[in-house]
Short mmCIF file of C-alpha atoms and ligand atoms in Angstrom, two decimals:
data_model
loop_
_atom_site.label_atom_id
_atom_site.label_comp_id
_atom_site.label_asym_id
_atom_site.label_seq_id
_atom_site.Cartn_x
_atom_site.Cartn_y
_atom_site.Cartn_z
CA UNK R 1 -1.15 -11.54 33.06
CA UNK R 2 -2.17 -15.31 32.61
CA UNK R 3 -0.23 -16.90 30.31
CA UNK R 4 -1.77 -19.13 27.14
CA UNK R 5 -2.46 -22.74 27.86
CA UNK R 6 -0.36 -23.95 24.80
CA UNK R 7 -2.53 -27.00 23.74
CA UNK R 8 -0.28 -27.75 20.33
CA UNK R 9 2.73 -28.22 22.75
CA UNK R 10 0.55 -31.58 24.96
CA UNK R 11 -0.84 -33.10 21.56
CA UNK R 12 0.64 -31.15 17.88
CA UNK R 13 -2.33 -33.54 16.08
CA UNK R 14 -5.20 -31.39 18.32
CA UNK R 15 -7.10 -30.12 15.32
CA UNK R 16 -10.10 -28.66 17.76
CA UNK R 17 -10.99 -27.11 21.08
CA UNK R 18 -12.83 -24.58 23.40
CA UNK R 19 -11.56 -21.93 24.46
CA UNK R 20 -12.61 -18.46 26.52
CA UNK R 21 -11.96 -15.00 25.00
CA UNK R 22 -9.97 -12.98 27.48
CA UNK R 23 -9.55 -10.10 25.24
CA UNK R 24 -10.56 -9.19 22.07
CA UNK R 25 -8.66 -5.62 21.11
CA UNK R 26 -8.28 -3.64 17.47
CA UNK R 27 -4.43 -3.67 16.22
CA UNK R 28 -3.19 -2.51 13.17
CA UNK R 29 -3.56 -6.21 11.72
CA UNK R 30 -7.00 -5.94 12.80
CA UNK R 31 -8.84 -7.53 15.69
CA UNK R 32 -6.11 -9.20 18.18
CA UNK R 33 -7.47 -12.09 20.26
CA UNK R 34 -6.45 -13.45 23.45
CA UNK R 35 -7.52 -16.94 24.65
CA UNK R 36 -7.46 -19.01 27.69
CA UNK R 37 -5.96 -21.71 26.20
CA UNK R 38 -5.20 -22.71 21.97
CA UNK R 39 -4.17 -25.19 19.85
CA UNK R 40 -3.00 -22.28 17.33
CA UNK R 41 0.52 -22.32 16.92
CA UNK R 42 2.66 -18.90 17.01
CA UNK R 43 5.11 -18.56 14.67
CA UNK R 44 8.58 -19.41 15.92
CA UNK R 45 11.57 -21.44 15.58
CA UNK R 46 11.63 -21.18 11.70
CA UNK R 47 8.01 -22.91 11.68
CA UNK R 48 4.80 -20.49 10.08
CA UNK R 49 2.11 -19.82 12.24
CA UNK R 50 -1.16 -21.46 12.07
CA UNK R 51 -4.74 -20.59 10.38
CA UNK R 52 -8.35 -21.45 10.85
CA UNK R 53 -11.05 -20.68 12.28
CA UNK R 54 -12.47 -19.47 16.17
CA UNK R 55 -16.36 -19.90 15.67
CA UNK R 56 -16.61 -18.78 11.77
CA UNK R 57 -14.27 -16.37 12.16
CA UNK R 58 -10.91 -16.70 10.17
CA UNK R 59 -7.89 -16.75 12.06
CA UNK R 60 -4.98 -14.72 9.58
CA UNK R 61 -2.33 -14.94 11.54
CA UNK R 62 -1.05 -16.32 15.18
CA UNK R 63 2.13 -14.59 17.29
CA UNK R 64 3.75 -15.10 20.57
CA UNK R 65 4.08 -12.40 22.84
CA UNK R 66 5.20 -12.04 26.31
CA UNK R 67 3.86 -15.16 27.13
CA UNK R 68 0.91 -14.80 25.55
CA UNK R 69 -0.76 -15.90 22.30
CA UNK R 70 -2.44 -13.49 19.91
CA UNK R 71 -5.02 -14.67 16.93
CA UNK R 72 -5.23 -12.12 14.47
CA UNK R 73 -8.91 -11.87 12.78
CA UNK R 74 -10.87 -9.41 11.29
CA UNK R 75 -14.13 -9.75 13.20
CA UNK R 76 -14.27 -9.15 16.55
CA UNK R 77 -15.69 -11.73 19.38
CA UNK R 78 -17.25 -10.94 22.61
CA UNK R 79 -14.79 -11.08 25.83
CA UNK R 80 -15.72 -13.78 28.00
CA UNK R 81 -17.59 -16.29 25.99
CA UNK R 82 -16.31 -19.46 24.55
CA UNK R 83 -15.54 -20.01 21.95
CA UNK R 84 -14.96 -23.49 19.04
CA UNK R 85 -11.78 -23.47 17.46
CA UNK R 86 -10.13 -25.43 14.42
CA UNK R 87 -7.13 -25.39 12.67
CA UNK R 88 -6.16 -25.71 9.12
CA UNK R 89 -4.53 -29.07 9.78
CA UNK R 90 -3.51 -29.78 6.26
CA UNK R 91 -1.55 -26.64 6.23
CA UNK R 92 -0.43 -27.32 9.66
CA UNK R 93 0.49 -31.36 9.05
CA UNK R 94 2.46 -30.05 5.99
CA UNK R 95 4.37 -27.37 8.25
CA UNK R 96 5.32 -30.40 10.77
CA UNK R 97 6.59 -32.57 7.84
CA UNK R 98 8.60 -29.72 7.09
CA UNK R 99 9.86 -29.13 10.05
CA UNK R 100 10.25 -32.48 11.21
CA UNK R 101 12.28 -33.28 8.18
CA UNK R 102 14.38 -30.51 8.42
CA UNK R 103 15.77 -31.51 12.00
CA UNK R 104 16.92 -35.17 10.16
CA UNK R 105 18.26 -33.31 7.33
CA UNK R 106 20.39 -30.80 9.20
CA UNK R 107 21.42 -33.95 12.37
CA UNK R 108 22.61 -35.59 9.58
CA UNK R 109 24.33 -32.62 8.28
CA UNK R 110 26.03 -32.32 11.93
CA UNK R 111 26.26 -36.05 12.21
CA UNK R 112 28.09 -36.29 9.32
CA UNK R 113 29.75 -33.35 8.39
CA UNK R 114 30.19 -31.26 11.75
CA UNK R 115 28.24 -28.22 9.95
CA UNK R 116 25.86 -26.18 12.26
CA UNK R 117 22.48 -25.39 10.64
CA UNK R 118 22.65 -21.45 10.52
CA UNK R 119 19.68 -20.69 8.84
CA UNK R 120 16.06 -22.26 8.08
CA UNK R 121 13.22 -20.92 6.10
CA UNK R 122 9.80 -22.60 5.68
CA UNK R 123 8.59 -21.33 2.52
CA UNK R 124 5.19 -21.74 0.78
CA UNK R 125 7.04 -23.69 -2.05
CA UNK R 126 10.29 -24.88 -0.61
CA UNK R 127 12.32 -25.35 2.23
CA UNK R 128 15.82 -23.45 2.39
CA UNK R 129 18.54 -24.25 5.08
CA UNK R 130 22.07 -23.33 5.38
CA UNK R 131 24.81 -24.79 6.61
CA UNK R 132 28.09 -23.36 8.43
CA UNK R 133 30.49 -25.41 5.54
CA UNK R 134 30.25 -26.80 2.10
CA UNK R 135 28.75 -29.66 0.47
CA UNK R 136 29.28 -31.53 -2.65
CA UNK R 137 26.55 -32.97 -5.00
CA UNK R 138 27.63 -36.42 -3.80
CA UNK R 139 27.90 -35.49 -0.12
CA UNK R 140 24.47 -34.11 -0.91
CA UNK R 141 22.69 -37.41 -2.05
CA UNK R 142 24.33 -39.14 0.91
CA UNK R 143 22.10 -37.31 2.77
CA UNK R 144 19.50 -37.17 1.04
CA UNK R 145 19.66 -40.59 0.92
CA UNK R 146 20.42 -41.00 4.53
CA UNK R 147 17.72 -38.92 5.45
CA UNK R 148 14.91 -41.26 3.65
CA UNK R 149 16.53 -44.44 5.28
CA UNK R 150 16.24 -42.57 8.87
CA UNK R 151 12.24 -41.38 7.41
CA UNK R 152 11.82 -45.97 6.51
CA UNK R 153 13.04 -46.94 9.91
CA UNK R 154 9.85 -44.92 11.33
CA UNK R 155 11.54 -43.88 14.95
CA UNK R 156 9.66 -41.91 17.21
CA UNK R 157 10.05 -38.24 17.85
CA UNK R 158 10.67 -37.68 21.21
CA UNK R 159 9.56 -34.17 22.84
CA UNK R 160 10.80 -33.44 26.33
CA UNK R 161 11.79 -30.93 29.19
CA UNK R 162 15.62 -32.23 30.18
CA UNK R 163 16.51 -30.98 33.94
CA UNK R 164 19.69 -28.15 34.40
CA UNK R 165 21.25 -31.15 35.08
CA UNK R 166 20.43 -33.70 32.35
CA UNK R 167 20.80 -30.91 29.67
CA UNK R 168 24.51 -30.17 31.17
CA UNK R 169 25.55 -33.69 29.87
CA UNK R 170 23.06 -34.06 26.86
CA UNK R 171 24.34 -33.02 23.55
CA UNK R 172 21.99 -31.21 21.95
CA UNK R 173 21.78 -28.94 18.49
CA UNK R 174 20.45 -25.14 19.35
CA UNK R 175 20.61 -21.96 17.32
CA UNK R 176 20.86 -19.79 20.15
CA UNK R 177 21.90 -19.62 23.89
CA UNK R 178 18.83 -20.54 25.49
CA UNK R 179 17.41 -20.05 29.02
CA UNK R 180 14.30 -20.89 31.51
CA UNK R 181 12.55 -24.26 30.53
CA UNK R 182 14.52 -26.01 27.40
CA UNK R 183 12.47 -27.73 25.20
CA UNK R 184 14.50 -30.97 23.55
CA UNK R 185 12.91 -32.35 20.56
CA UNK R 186 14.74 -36.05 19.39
CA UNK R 187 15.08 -38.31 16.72
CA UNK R 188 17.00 -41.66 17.66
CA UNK R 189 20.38 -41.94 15.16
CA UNK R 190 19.63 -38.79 13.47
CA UNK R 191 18.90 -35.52 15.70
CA UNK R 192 18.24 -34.16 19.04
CA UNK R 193 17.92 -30.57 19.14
CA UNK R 194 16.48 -27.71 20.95
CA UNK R 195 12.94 -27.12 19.26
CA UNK R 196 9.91 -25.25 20.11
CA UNK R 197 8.10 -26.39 16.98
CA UNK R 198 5.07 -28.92 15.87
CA UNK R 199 6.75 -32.23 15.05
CA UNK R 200 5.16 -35.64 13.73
CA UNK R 201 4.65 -38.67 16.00
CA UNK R 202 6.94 -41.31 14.35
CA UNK R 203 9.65 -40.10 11.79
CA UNK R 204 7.95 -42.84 9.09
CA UNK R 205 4.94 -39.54 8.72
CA UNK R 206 7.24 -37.07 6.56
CA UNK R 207 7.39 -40.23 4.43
CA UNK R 208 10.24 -38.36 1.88
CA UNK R 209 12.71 -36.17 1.24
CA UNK R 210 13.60 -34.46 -1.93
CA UNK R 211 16.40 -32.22 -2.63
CA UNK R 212 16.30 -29.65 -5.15
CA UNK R 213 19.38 -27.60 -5.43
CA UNK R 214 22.62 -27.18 -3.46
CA UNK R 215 24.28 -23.19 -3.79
CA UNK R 216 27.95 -23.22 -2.17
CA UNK R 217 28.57 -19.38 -1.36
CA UNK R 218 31.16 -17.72 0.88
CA UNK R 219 32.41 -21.41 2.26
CA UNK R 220 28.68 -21.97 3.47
CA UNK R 221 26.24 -24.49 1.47
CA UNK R 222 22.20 -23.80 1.05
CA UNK R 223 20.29 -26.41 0.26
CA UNK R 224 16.55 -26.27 -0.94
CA UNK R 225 14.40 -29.31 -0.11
CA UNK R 226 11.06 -30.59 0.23
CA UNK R 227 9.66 -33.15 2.51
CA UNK R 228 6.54 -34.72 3.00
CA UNK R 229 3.31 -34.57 0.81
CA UNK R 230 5.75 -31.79 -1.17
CA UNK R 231 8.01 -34.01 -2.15
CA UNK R 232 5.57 -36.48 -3.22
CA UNK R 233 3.98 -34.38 -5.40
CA UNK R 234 6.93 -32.91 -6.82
CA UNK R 235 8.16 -36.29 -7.69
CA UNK R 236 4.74 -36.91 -9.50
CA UNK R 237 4.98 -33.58 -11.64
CA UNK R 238 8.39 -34.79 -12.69
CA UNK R 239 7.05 -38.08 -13.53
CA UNK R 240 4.40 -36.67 -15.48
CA UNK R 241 7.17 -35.05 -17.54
CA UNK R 242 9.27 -38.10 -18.16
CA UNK R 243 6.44 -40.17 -19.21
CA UNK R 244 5.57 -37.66 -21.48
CA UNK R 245 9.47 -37.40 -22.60
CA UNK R 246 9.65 -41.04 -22.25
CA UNK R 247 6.26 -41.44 -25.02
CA UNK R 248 8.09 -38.66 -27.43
CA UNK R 249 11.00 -40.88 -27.52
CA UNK R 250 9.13 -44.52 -27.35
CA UNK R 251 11.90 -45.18 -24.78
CA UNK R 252 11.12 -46.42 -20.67
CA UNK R 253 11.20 -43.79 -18.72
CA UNK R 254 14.48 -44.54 -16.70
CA UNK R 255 16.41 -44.78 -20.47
CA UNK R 256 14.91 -41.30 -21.27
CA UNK R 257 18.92 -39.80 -21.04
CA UNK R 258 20.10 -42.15 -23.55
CA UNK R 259 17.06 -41.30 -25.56
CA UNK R 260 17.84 -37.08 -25.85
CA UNK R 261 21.57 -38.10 -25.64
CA UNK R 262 20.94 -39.81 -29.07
CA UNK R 263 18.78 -36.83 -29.43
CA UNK R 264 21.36 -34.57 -29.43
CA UNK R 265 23.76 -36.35 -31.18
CA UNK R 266 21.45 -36.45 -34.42
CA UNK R 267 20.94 -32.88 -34.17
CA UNK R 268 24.47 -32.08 -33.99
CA UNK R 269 24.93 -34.11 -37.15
CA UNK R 270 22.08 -32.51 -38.98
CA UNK R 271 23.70 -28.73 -37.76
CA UNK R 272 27.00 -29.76 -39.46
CA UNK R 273 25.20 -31.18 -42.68
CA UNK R 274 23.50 -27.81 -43.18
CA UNK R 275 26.33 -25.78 -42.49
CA UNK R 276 28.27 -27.64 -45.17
CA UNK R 277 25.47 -27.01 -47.39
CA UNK R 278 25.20 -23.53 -46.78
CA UNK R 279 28.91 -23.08 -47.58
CA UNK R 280 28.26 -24.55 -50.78
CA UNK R 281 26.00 -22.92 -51.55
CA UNK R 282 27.33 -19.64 -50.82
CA UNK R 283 30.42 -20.18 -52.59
CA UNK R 284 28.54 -20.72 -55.40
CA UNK R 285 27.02 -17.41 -55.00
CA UNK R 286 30.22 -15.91 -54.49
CA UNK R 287 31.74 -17.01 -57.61
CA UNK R 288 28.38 -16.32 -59.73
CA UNK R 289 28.45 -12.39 -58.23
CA UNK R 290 30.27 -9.65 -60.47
CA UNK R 291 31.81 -6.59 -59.39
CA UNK R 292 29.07 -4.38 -58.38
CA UNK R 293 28.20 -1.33 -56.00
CA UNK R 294 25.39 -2.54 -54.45
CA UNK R 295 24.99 -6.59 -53.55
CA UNK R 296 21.69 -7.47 -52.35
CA UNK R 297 20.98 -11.13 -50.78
CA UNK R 298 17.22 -12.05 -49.70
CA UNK R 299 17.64 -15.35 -47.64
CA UNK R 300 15.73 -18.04 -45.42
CA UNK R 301 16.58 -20.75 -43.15
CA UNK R 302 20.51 -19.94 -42.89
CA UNK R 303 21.59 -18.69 -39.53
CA UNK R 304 22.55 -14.96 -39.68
CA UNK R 305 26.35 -15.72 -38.94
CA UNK R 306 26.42 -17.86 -41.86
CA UNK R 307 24.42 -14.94 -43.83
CA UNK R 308 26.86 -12.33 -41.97
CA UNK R 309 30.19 -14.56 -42.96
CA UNK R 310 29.16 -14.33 -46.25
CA UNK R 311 28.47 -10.53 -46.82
CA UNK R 312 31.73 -10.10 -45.12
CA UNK R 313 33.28 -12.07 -48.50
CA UNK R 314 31.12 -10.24 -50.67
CA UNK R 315 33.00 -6.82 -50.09
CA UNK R 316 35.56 -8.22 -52.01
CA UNK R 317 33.06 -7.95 -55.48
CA UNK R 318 30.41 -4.86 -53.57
CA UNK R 319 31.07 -1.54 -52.79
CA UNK R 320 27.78 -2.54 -49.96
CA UNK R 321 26.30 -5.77 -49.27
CA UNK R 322 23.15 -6.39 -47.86
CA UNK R 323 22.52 -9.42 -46.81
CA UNK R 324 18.55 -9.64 -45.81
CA UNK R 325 16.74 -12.76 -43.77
CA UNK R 326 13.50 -13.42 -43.28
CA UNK R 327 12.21 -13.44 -40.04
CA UNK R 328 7.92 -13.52 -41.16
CA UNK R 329 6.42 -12.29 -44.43
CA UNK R 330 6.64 -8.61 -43.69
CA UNK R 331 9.73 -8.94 -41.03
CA UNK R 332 14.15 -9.07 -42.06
CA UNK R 333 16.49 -9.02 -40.01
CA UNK R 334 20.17 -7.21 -41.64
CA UNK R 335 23.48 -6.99 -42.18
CA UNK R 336 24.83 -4.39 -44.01
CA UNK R 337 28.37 -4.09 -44.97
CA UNK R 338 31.30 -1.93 -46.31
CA UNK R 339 35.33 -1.74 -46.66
CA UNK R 340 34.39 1.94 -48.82
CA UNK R 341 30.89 3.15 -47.46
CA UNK R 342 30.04 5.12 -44.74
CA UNK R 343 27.09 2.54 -44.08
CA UNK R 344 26.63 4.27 -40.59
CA UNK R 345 25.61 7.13 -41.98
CA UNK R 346 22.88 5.80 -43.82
CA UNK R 347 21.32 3.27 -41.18
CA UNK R 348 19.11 5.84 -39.87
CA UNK R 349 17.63 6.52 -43.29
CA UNK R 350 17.00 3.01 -43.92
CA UNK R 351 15.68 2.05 -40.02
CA UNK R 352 12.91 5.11 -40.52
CA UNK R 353 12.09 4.13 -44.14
CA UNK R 354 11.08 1.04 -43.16
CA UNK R 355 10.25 1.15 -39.57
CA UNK R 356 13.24 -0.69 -38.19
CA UNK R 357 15.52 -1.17 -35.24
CA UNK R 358 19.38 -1.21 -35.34
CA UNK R 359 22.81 0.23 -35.37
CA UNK R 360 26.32 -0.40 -35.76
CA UNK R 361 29.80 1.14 -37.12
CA UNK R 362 31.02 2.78 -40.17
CA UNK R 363 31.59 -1.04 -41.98
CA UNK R 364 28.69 -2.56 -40.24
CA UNK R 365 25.17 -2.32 -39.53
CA UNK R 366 22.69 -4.86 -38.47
CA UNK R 367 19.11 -5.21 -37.30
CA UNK R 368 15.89 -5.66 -38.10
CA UNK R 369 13.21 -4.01 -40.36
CA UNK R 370 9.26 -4.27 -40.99
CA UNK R 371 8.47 -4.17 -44.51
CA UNK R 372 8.57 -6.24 -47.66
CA UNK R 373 11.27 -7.44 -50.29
CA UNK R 374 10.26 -4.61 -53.01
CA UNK R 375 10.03 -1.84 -50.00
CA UNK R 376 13.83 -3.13 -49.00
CA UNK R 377 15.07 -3.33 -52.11
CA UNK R 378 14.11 0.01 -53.56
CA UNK R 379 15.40 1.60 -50.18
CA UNK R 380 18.54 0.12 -50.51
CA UNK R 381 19.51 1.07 -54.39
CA UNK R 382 18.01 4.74 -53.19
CA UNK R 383 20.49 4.89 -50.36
CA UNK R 384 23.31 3.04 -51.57
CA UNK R 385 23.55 3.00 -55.59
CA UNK R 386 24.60 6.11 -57.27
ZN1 ZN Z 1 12.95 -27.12 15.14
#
């Protein structure tokens, strides 16, 4: 069986090339196609595979096996003729930023730290690695930062094929024990590590790094990141967003923190106003009420613990208090209360009377129902006023 000329592997920037069908055979992912030679990367070593096109037929989806490289399509080609092929080289210069990023990001990690990387996945949106130890937030923007100084100082990425004997004394980063011909991919000051991926030229091409969360679990850390063109235009969406936060609050966009700090504060202090003011005022209710069997309180605007608190202090005066707020015209939500009442008991009358949701205990019931302040009203002096 010959084995596939692996094109990507002598120049990763190939974005075309000829090639002869050797076989062309139906698989349950559809037509499998093997070539004398491609520039269509397999999927391996954490990295996607490749996409595009042989001729003008799309190429879904690109594995390695026994030596051999399969394009998935759904068309067929004829064995034996050549054929043109191109690859999706955005997608594909996007997947080597990625993955060219990731091998700074977790040398530094090992440079640093001493933490293996024991797991790397590629996503569409996001890159996730984990590490064998734990990181801190500041630990984490050292490298971070670390990791853009290494992408500034633009070093070459180095691919080669170390001897037995130069790999015996070469220290080296690699997932697994490897064997036959080792593939060393290296990064001056920041990585060198067994690889059979894509990578960029000179480092200076994934251009940024941007972290985006940092999960400590079971003494290991996972870090999600983006590098490249991702992390550019993440940067720019959250730009977008500050400028428009930074407009709202006529404040520059790097004081936008002191700006919903002050924010906050103000809205704290307007909470505790109205809470005093509710207080008032329901004391004032309080005092106003007489000794009745049935209280009933229509309200707006107060939060329903305040409205709660205050039919609580109502069955000093009320055999029941109901204490209604309005939600929309037709919508309340309720409280209704007892020391003396069995208001359980009568919560299911009340829900179905006026199509509403809600339950409670023998002193308290709450929830909400669908139906005006006369429809409420009458309901309640039915149920509750003898
Ligand atoms: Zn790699």
């Amino acid at each position: 069986m010959e084995e596939t000329r692996e094109l990507f592997n002598e120049d990763a920037y190939l974005k075309e090339f000829d090639a002869r069908v050797l076989s062309c055979e139906t698989d349950k992912k559809g037509y499998a196609l093997i070539l004398d030679q491609t520039a269509f990367y397999p999927e391996g070593g954490g990295q996607p595979y490749d996409q595009g096109r042989l001729n003008d037929v799309f190429v879904k989806e690109v594995h390695r096996k026994d030596g051999q490289i399969i394009h998935y399509t759904d068309t067929p080609l004829e064995t034996g003729s050549i054929v043109h092929g191109v690859i999706d080289f955005e997608r594909r210069f996007d997947l080597m930023q990625q993955h060219s990023g990731e091998h700074v990001f977790s040398g530094l990690v090992h440079k640093y730290f001493g933490y293996d990387n024991i797991g790397f996945h590629l996503g569409e949106e996001e890159v996730v690695l984990d590490f064998s130890g734990p990181l801190d937030p500041k630990q984490v923007k050292f490298l971070e930062e670390k990791t853009n100084e290494a992408f500034q100082k633009n070093t070459a990425v180095k691919v080669f094929y170390p001897s037995r004997e130069e790999l015996d004394v070469l220290d080296y980063r690699s997932k697994k024990e490897l064997s036959g011909k080792i593939r060393i991919v290296s990064i001056e000051d920041c990585d060198t590590c067994a690889c059979c991926g894509t990578h960029v030229r000179q480092i200076g091409e994934v251009a940024l790094a941007k972290v985006l969360s940092l999960n400590n679990k079971r003494g290991n850390a996972r870090i999600a990141v983006l590098f490249g063109k991702r992390a550019v235009n993440y940067v720019m969406k959250v730009m977008e967003e500050a400028d428009q936060i930074s407009v709202a609050l006529s404040k520059n966009p790097t004081q936008i923190y002191d700006g919903v700090k002050h924010l906050q504060e103000e809205y704290f202090n307007k909470c505790q106003q109205l809470n005093l003011l509710y207080t008032n005022y329901f004391e004032k209710k309080y005092e106003e009420a007489e000794n009745c069997d049935l209280y009933v309180t229509f309200e707006e605007g107060c939060s329903m613990d305040t409205l709660r608190h205050f039919a609580d202090r109502m069955s000093d005066k009320a055999k029941v208090t109901a204490g209604l707020l309005k939600k929309s015209e037709n919508e309340y939500q309720y409280v209704i209360l007892s020391k003396s009442v069995n208001v359980r008991e009568k919560a299911k009358a009340f829900n179905e009377a006026l199509g509403g949701k809600g339950g409670g205990d023998v002193t308290m019931v709450q929830g909400f129902v669908h139906a005006g302040k006369e429809a409420i009203e009458e309901t309640l002096r039915t149920l509750f006023q003898s």
